[in-house]
PDB file of C-alpha atoms (C1' of nucleotides) in Angstrom:
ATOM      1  CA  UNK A   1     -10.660   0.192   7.602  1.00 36.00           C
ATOM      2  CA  UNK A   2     -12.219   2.153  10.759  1.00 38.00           C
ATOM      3  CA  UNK A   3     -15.389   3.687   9.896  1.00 46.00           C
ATOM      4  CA  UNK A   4     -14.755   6.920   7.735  1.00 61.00           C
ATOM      5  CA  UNK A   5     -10.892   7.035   8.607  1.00 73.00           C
ATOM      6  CA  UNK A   6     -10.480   8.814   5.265  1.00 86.00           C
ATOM      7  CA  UNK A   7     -13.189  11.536   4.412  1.00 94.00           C
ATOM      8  CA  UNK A   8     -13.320  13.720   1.067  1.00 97.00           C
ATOM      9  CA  UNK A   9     -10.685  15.997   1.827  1.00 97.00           C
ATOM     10  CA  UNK A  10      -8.232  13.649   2.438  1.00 97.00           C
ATOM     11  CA  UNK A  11      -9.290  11.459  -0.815  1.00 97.00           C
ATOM     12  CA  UNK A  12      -8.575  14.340  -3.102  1.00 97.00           C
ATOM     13  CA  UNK A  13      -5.436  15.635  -1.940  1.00 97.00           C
ATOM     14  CA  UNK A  14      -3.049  13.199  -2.939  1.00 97.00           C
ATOM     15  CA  UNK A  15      -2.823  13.804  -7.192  1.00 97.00           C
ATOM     16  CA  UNK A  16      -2.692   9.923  -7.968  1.00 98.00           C
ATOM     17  CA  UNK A  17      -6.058   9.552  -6.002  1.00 98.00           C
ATOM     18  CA  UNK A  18      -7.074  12.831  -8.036  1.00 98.00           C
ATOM     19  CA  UNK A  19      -6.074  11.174 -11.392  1.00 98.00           C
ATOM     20  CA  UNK A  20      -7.692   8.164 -10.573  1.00 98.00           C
ATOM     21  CA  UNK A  21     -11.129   9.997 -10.159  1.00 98.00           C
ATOM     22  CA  UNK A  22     -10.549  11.660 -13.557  1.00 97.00           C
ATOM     23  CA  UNK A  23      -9.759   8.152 -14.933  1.00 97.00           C
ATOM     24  CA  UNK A  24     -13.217   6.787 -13.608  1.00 97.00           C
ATOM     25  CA  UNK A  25     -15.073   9.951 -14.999  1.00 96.00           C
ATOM     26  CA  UNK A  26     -14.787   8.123 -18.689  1.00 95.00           C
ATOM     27  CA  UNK A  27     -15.833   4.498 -17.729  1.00 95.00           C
ATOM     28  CA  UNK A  28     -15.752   1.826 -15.530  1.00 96.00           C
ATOM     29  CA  UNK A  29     -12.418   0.431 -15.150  1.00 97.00           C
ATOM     30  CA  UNK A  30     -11.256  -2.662 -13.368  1.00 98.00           C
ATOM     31  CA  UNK A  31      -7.990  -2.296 -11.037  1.00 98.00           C
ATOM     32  CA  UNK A  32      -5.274  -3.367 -13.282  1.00 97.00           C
ATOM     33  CA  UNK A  33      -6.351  -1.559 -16.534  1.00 97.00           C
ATOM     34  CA  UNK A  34      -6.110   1.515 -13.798  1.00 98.00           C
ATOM     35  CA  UNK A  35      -2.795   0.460 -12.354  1.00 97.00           C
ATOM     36  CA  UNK A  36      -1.535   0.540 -15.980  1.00 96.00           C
ATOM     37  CA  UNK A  37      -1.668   4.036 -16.325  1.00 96.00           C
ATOM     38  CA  UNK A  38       0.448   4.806 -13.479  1.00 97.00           C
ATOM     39  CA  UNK A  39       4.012   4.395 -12.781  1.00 96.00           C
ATOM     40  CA  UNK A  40       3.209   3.008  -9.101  1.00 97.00           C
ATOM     41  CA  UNK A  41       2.862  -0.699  -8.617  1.00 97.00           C
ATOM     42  CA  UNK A  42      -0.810  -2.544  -8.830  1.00 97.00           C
ATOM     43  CA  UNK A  43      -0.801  -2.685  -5.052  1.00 97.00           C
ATOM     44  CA  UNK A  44      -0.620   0.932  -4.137  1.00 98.00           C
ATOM     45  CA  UNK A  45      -3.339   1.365  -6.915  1.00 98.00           C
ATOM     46  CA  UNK A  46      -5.769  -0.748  -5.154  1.00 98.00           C
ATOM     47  CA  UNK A  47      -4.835   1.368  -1.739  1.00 98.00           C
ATOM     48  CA  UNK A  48      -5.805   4.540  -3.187  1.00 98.00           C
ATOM     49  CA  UNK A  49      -8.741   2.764  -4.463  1.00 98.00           C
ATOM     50  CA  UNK A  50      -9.322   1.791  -1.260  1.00 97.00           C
ATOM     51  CA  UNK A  51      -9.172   5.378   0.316  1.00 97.00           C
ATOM     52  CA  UNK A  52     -11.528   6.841  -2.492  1.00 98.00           C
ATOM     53  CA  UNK A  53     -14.133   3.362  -1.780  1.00 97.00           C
ATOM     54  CA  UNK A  54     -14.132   4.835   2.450  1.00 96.00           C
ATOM     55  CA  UNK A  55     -14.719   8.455   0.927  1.00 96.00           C
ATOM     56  CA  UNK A  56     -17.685   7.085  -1.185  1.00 96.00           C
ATOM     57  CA  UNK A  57     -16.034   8.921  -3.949  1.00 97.00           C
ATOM     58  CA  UNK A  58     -16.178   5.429  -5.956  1.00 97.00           C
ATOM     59  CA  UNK A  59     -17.933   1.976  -5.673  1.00 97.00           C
ATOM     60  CA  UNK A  60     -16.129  -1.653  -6.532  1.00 96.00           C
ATOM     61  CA  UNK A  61     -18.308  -4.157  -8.112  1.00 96.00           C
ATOM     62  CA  UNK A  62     -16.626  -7.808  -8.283  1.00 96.00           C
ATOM     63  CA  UNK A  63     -17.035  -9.212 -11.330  1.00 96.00           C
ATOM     64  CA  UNK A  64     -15.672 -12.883 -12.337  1.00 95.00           C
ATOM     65  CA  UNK A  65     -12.127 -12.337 -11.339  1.00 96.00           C
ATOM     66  CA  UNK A  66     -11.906  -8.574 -12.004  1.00 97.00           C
ATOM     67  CA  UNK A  67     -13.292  -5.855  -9.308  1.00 98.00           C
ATOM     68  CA  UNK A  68     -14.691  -3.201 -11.455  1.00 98.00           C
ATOM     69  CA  UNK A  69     -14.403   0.616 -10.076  1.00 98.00           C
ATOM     70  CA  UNK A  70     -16.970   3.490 -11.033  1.00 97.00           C
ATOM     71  CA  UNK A  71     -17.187   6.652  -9.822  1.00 97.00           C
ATOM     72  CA  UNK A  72     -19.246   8.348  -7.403  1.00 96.00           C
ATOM     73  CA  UNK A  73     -18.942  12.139  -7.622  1.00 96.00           C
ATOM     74  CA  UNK A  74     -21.883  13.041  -4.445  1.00 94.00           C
ATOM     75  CA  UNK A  75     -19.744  13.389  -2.225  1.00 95.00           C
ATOM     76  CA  UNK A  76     -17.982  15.685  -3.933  1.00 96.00           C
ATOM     77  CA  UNK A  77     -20.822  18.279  -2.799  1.00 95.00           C
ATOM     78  CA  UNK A  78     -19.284  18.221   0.404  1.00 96.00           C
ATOM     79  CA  UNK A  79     -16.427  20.077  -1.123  1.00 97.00           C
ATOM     80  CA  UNK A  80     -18.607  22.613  -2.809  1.00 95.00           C
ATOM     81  CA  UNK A  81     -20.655  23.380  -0.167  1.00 95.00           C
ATOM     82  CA  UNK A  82     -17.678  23.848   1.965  1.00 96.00           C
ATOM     83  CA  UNK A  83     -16.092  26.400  -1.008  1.00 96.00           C
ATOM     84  CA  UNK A  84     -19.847  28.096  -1.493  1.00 94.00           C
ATOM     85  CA  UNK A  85     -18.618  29.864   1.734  1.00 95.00           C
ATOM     86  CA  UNK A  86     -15.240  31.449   0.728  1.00 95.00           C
ATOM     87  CA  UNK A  87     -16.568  32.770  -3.081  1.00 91.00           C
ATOM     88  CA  UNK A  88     -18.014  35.574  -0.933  1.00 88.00           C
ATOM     89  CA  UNK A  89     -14.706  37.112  -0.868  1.00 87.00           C
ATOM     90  CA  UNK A  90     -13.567  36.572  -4.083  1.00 74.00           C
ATOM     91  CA  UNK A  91     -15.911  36.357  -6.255  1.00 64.00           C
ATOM     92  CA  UNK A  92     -17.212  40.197  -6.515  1.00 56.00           C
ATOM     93  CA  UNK A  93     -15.099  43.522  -5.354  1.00 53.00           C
ATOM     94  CA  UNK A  94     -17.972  44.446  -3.038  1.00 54.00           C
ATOM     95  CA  UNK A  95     -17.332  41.603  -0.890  1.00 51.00           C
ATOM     96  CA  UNK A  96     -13.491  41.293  -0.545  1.00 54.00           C
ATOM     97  CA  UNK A  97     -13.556  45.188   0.282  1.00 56.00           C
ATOM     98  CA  UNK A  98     -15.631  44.664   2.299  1.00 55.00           C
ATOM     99  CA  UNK A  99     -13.866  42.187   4.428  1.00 56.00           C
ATOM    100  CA  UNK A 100     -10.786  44.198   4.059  1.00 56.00           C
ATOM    101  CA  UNK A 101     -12.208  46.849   6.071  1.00 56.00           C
ATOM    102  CA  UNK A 102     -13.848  44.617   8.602  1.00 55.00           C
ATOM    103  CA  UNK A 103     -10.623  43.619   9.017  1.00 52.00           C
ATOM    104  CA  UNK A 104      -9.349  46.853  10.079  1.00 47.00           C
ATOM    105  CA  UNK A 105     -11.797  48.153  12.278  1.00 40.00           C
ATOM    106  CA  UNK A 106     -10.335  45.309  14.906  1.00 38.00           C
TER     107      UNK A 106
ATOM    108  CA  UNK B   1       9.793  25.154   2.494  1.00 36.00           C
ATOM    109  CA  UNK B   2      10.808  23.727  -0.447  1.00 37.00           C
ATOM    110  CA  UNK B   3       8.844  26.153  -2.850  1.00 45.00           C
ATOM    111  CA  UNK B   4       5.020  24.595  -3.368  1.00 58.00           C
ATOM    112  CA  UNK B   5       5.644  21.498  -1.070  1.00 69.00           C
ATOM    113  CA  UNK B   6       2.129  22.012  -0.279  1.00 83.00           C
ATOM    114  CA  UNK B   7      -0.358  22.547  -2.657  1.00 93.00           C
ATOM    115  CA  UNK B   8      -3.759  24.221  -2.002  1.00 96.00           C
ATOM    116  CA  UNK B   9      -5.552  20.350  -2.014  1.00 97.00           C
ATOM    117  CA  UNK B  10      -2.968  19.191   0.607  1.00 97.00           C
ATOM    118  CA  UNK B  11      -3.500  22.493   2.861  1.00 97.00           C
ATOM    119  CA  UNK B  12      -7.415  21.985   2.877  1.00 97.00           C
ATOM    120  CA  UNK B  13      -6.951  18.515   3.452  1.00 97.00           C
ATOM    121  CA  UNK B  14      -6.922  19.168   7.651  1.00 97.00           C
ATOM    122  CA  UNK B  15      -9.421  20.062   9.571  1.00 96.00           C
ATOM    123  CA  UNK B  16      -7.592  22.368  11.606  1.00 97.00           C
ATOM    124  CA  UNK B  17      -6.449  23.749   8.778  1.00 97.00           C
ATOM    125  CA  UNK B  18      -9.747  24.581   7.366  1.00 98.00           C
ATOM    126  CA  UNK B  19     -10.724  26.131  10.787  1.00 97.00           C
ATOM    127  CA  UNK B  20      -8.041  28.267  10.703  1.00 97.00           C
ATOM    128  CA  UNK B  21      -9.200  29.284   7.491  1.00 97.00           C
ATOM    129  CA  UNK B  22     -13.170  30.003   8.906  1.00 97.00           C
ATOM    130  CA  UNK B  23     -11.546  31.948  11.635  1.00 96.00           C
ATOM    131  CA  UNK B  24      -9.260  33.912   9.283  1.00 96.00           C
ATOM    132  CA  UNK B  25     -12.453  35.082   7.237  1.00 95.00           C
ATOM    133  CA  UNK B  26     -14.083  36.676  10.128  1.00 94.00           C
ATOM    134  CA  UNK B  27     -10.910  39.170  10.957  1.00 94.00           C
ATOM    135  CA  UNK B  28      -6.941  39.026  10.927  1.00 95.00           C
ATOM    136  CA  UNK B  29      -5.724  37.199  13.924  1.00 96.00           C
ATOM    137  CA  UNK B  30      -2.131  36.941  15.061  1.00 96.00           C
ATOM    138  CA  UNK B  31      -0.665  33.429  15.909  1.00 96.00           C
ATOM    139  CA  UNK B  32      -1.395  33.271  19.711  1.00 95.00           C
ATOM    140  CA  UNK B  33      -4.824  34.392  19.387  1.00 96.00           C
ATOM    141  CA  UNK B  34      -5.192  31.646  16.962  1.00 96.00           C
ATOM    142  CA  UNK B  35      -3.860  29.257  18.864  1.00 96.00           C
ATOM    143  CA  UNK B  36      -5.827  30.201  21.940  1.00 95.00           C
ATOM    144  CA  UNK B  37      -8.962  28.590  19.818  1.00 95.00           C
ATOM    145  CA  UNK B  38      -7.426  25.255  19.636  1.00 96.00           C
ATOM    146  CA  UNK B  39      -6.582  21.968  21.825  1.00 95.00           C
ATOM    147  CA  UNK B  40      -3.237  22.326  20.542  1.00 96.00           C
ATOM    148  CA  UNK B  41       0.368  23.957  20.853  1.00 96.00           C
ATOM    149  CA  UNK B  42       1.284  27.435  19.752  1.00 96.00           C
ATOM    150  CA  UNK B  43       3.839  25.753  17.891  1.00 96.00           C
ATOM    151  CA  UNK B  44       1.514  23.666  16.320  1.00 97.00           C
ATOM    152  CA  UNK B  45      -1.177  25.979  14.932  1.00 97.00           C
ATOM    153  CA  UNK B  46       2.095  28.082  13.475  1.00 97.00           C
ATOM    154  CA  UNK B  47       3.356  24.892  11.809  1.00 97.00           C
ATOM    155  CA  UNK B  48      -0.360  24.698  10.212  1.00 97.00           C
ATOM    156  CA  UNK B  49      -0.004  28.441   9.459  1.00 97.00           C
ATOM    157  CA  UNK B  50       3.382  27.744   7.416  1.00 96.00           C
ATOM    158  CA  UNK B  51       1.476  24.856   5.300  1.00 97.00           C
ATOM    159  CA  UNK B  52      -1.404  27.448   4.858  1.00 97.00           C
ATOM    160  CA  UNK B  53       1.264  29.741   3.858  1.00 96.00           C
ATOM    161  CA  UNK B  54       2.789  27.852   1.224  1.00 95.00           C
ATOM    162  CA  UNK B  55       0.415  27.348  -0.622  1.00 96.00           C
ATOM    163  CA  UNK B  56      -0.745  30.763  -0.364  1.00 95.00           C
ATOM    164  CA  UNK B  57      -4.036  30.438   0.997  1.00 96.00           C
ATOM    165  CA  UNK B  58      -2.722  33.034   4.261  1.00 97.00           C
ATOM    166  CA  UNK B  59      -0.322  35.718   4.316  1.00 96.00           C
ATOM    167  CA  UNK B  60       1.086  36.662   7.528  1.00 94.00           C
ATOM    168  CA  UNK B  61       2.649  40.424   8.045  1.00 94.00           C
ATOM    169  CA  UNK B  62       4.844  40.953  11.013  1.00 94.00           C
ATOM    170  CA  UNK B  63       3.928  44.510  13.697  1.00 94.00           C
ATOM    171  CA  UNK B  64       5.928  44.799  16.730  1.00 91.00           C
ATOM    172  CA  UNK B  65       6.214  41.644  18.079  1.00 92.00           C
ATOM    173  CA  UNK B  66       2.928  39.805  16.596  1.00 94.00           C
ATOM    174  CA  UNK B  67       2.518  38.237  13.295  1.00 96.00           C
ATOM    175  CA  UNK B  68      -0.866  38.922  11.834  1.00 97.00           C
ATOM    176  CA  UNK B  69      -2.464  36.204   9.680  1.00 97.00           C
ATOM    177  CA  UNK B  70      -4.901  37.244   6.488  1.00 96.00           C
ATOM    178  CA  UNK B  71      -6.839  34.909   4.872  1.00 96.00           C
ATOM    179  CA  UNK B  72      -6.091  35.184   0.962  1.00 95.00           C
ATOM    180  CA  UNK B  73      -8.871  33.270  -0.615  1.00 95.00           C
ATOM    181  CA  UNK B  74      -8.074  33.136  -4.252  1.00 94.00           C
ATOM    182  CA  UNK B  75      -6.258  30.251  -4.265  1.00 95.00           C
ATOM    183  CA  UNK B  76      -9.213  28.168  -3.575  1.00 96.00           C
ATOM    184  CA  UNK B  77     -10.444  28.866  -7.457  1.00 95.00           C
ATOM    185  CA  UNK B  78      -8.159  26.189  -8.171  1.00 95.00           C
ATOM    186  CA  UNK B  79     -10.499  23.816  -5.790  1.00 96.00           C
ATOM    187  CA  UNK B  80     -13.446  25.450  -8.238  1.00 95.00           C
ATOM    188  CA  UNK B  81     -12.474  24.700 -10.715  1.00 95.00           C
ATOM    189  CA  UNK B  82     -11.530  21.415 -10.022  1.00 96.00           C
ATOM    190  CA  UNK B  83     -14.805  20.784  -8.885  1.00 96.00           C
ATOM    191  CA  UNK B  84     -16.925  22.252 -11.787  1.00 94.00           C
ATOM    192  CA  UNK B  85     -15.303  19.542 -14.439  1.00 96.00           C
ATOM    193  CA  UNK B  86     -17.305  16.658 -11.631  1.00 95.00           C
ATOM    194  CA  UNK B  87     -20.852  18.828 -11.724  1.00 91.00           C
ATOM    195  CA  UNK B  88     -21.525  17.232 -15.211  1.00 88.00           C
ATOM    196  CA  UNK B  89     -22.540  13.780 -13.146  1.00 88.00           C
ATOM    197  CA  UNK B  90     -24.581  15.251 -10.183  1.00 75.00           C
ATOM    198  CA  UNK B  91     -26.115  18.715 -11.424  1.00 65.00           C
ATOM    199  CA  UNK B  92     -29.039  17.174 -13.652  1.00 56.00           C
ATOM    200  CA  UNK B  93     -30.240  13.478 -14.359  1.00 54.00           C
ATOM    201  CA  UNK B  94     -29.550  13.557 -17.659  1.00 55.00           C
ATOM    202  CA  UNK B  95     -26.104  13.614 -17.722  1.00 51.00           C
ATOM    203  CA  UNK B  96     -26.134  11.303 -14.619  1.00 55.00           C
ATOM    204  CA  UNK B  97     -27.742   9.122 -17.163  1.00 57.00           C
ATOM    205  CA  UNK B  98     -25.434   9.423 -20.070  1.00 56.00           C
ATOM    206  CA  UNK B  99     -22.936   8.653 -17.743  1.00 57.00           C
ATOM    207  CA  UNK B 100     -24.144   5.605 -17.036  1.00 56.00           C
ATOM    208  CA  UNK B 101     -25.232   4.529 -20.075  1.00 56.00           C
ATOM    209  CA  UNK B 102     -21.016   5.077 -21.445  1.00 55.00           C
ATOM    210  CA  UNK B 103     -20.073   2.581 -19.251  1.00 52.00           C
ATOM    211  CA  UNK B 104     -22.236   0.283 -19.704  1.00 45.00           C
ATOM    212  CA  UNK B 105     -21.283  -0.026 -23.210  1.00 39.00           C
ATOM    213  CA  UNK B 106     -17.872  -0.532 -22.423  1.00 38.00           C
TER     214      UNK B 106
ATOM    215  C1'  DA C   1      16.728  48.791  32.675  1.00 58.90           C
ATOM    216  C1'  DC C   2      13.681  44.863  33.637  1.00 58.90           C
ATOM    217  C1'  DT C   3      10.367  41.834  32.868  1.00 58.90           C
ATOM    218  C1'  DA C   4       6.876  39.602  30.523  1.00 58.90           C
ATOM    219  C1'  DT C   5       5.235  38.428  25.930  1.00 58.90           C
ATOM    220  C1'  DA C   6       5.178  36.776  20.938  1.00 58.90           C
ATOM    221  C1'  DT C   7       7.318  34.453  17.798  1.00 58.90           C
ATOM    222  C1'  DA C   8      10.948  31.797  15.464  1.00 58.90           C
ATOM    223  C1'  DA C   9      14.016  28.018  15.246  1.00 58.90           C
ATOM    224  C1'  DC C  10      15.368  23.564  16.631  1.00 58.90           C
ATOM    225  C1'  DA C  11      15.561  18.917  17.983  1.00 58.90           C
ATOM    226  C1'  DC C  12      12.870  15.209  18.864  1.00 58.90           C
ATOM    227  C1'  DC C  13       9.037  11.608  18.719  1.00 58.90           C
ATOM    228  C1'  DA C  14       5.162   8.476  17.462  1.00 58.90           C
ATOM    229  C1'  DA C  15       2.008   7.638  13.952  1.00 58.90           C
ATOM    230  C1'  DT C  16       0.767   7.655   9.315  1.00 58.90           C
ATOM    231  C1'  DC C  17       1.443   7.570   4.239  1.00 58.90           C
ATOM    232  C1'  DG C  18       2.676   5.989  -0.091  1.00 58.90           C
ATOM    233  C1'  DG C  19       5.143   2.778  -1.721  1.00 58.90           C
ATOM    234  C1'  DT C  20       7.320  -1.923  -2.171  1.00 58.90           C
ATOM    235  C1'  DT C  21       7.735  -7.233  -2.288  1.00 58.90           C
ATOM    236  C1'  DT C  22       5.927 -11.656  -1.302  1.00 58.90           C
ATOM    237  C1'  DC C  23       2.487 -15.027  -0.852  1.00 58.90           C
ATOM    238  C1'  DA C  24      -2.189 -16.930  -1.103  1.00 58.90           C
ATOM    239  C1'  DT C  25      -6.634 -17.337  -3.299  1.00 58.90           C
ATOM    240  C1'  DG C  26      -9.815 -17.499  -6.808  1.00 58.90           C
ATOM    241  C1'  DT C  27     -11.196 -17.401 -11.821  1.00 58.90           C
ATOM    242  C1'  DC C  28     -10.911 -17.866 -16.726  1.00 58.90           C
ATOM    243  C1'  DA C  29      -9.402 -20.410 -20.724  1.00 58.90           C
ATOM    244  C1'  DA C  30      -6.885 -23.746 -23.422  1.00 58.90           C
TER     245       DA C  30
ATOM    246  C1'  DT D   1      -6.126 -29.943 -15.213  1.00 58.90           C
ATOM    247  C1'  DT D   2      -2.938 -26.842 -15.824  1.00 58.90           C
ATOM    248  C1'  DG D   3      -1.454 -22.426 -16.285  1.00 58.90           C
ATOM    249  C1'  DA D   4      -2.057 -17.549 -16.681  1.00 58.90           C
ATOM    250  C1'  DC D   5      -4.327 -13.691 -14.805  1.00 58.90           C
ATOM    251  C1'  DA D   6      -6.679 -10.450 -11.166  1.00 58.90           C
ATOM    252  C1'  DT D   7      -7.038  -9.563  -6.767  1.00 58.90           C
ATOM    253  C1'  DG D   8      -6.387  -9.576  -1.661  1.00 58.90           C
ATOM    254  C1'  DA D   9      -3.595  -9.644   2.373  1.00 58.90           C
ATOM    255  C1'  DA D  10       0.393  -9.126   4.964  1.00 58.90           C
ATOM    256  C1'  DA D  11       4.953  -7.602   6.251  1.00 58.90           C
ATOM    257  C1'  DC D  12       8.036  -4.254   5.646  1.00 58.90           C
ATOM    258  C1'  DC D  13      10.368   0.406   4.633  1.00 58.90           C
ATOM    259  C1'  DG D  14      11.653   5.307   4.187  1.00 58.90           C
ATOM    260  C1'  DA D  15       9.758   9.798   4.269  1.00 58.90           C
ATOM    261  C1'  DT D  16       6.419  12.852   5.985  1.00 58.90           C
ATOM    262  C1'  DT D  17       2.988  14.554   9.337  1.00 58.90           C
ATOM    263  C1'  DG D  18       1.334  16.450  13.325  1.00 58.90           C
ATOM    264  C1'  DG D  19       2.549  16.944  17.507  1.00 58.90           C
ATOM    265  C1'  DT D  20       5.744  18.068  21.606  1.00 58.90           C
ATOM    266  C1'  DG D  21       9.300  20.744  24.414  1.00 58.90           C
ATOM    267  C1'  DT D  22      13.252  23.827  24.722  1.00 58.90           C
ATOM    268  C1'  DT D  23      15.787  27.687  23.636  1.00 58.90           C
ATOM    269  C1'  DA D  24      16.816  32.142  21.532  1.00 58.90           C
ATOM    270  C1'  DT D  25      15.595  36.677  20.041  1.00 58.90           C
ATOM    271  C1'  DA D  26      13.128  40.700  19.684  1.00 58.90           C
ATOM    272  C1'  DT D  27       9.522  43.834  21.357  1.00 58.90           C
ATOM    273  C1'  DA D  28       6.187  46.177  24.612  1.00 58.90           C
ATOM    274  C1'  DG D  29       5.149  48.077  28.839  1.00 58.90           C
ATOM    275  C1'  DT D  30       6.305  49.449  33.416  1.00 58.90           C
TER     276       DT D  30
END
DNA sequence: ACTATATAACACCAATCGGTTTCATGTCAA
DNA sequence: TTGACATGAAACCGATTGGTGTTATATAGT
């Protein structure tokens, strides 16, 4: 409702918003056909739809009666950009020795 | 408390949270100095270190009378690779294409 | 031994979240 | 036109969140 309320951390930490992503990854799917793969009710389907629409994580396209949801996985970059900083200290011994002894010198 | 109440997509989902995190990979920090960074209560920030805690993303190690918070990264390859599976539709145009092109024949 | 400090452990509170049910509106199809 | 279907909107609810303050306990330093 307010202007970015939800950003992209907040869309992808509930599971059911997580599996709904995953859902859209195959095709375009309208809000009921996605409601019918959960065990929540229509109407909390179209809220988490409506979190993941503020995140710009997926677009809604009315068409006839049916609103049609497909993903949109750029904002998703926000997410890796914001990881690209921690794999410094994972991703090679060098690095998470040396933080370790960074670490100890204070 | 519970074991995993919090799981490592529900502990990044804060921003506080995550700047606890940037200030934990620069050195160990014990609660109060941690806290002396933020608007917020002591109690707060410890409450954020708990949720951190949980789902392992910090470990905290008790001397004297401080208790000393250490970022523990590793965790986050669970972000990673949740991530890579969503590269296929942003990395090159091609598959942005053939991503398209599914749904529309659908 | 005292005193100040660091943290833990509670109890409490307002706001939010994820969910529900109900009702209204609009669209497709027989 | 009538009815079934898809959605939107609103009111409501219980649990959780993020925050507070208070109190208790243990430790460090003088």
């Amino acid at each position: 409702m307010a202007a970015l309320k939800y950003d992209v951390f907040q869309a992808i930490s509930d599971p059911t918003r997580r599996e709904i992503l995953r859902l859209l990854s195959t095709k375009k799917r309208a809000i009921s056909e996605i409601a019918s793969q959960f065990p929540v009710s229509r109407t909390a389907i179209a809220k988490h739809l409506h979190v993941l629409s503020e995140a710009s994580l997926v677009s809604g396209e009315k068409i006839g009666r049916e609103k049609i949801y497909q993903l949109q996985p750029e904002p998703l970059t926000e997410i890796k950009q914001w990881l690209a900083y921690y794999e410094q200290f994972w991703t090679n011994k060098l690095s998470i020795l040396k933080h370790v002894v960074e670490n100890d010198d204070e």
